């Protein structure tokens, strides 16, 4: 079982918490929040998928996230997604959530397995992953 937390410099307007589907393994969490970023509402999704041993859990968790992301994309809601995906770059769950509308902030960095930053409707600047180990 994992926990999720969201710390923000910007005021948190709304925050919803969810336990993602985990019928075979450990509980996984998601926080979906709206921040007031200099007068503009930006959604932030923080998530921690389950472990690698339970394939069904991760598939169901990716389905849940993809549904949420599709709704935000359809509303043209600027969104940042950060978290622990438990999948390699271009793996099946990675593809599922990116096909729903998330854009990888650092697609050029190979060798990632868990930690990702995605967005909808934004242009990341000065973002760097320091380590992929």
Coordinates of C-alpha atoms in Angstrom, one line a residue:
X1 CA 0.0 0.0 0.0
X2 CA 1.3 3.4 -1.0
X3 CA 0.4 6.9 0.0
X4 CA 0.1 10.1 -2.1
X5 CA 0.7 13.6 -1.0
X6 CA 0.6 16.9 -2.9
X7 CA 2.6 19.9 -1.7
X8 CA 2.1 23.2 -3.6
X9 CA 3.4 26.7 -3.5
X10 CA 0.2 27.8 -5.1
X11 CA -3.2 27.7 -3.3
X12 CA -5.1 24.4 -3.6
X13 CA -8.7 25.2 -4.7
X14 CA -9.9 21.6 -4.8
X15 CA -8.5 18.2 -4.0
X16 CA -10.1 14.8 -4.6
X17 CA -8.5 11.5 -3.4
X18 CA -9.1 8.1 -4.8
X19 CA -7.9 4.6 -4.2
X20 CA -7.3 3.1 -7.6
X21 CA -8.5 -0.4 -8.5
X22 CA -6.3 -3.0 -7.0
X23 CA -8.1 -6.4 -6.9
X24 CA -4.9 -8.5 -7.0
X25 CA -2.4 -6.5 -5.0
X26 CA -1.5 -3.4 -3.1
X27 CA -3.7 -0.3 -2.9
X28 CA -2.7 2.5 -5.2
X29 CA -3.6 6.2 -4.8
X30 CA -4.5 9.2 -6.9
X31 CA -4.9 12.9 -6.0
X32 CA -6.7 15.1 -8.5
X33 CA -6.4 18.8 -7.5
X34 CA -6.9 22.2 -8.9
X35 CA -4.4 24.9 -8.1
X36 CA -4.7 28.7 -8.5
X37 CA -1.6 29.5 -10.4
X38 CA -1.4 33.3 -10.6
X39 CA -5.2 33.5 -11.2
X40 CA -5.4 30.5 -13.6
X41 CA -6.8 27.2 -12.6
X42 CA -4.4 24.3 -13.4
X43 CA -5.3 20.7 -12.5
X44 CA -2.6 18.5 -11.0
X45 CA -2.9 14.7 -10.8
X46 CA -0.5 12.9 -8.5
X47 CA -0.6 9.1 -8.7
X48 CA 1.3 6.0 -7.5
X49 CA 0.4 2.9 -9.4
X50 CA 0.8 -0.6 -7.8
X51 CA 3.7 -2.9 -8.0
X52 CA 5.1 -4.8 -11.0
X53 CA 3.8 -8.2 -9.8
X54 CA 0.1 -7.5 -10.4
X55 CA -0.5 -6.8 -14.1
X56 CA -4.3 -6.6 -13.8
X57 CA -4.0 -3.9 -11.1
X58 CA -1.8 -1.7 -13.3
X59 CA -4.1 -2.2 -16.3
X60 CA -7.2 -1.2 -14.3
X61 CA -5.3 1.8 -12.8
X62 CA -4.3 2.9 -16.3
X63 CA -7.9 2.6 -17.4
X64 CA -9.0 4.8 -14.5
X65 CA -6.4 7.4 -15.2
X66 CA -7.1 7.4 -19.0
X67 CA -10.8 8.0 -18.3
X68 CA -10.0 11.0 -16.1
X69 CA -7.5 12.4 -18.6
X70 CA -9.9 12.1 -21.5
X71 CA -12.4 14.2 -19.6
X72 CA -9.8 16.9 -18.9
X73 CA -8.7 16.9 -22.5
X74 CA -12.2 17.2 -23.7
X75 CA -12.7 20.2 -21.4
X76 CA -9.4 21.7 -22.6
X77 CA -8.3 21.8 -18.9
X78 CA -4.6 22.5 -18.5
X79 CA -3.3 19.6 -16.5
X80 CA 0.0 18.3 -15.0
X81 CA 0.3 14.6 -14.2
X82 CA 3.1 13.5 -12.1
X83 CA 3.8 10.2 -10.5
X84 CA 4.9 6.6 -10.4
X85 CA 3.5 4.8 -13.4
X86 CA 5.2 1.3 -12.9
X87 CA 5.7 0.9 -16.7
X88 CA 8.5 1.5 -19.1
X89 CA 8.4 4.3 -21.7
X90 CA 6.1 3.2 -24.5
X91 CA 4.9 0.2 -22.4
X92 CA 1.2 -0.7 -22.6
X93 CA 0.0 1.4 -19.7
X94 CA 2.2 4.3 -20.8
X95 CA 0.6 4.2 -24.2
X96 CA -2.9 3.9 -22.7
X97 CA -2.6 7.1 -20.8
X98 CA -0.7 9.0 -23.5
X99 CA -3.3 8.0 -26.1
X100 CA -5.9 9.5 -23.8
X101 CA -4.3 12.9 -24.1
X102 CA -1.3 13.2 -21.8
X103 CA 2.0 14.5 -23.4
X104 CA 5.3 13.3 -22.0
X105 CA 7.3 16.2 -20.8
X106 CA 10.6 14.4 -21.5
X107 CA 10.1 11.8 -24.3
X108 CA 13.7 12.0 -25.2
X109 CA 14.9 10.5 -21.9
X110 CA 15.2 6.7 -22.3
X111 CA 15.5 4.2 -19.5
X112 CA 12.7 5.5 -17.3
X113 CA 10.5 3.0 -15.6
X114 CA 8.4 4.6 -12.9
X115 CA 8.7 8.4 -12.5
X116 CA 7.0 10.5 -15.2
X117 CA 5.8 14.0 -15.8
X118 CA 3.0 14.5 -18.4
X119 CA 0.8 17.4 -19.3
X120 CA -2.2 18.6 -21.2
X121 CA -2.3 22.0 -22.9
X122 CA 1.0 23.3 -21.4
X123 CA 4.5 24.0 -22.6
X124 CA 7.1 22.8 -20.1
X125 CA 10.2 24.9 -19.8
X126 CA 13.5 24.1 -18.0
X127 CA 12.4 20.6 -17.0
X128 CA 15.0 18.0 -16.4
X129 CA 15.1 14.5 -14.9
X130 CA 18.4 14.4 -12.9
X131 CA 18.5 10.6 -12.6
X132 CA 16.6 7.6 -14.0
X133 CA 18.3 5.0 -11.8

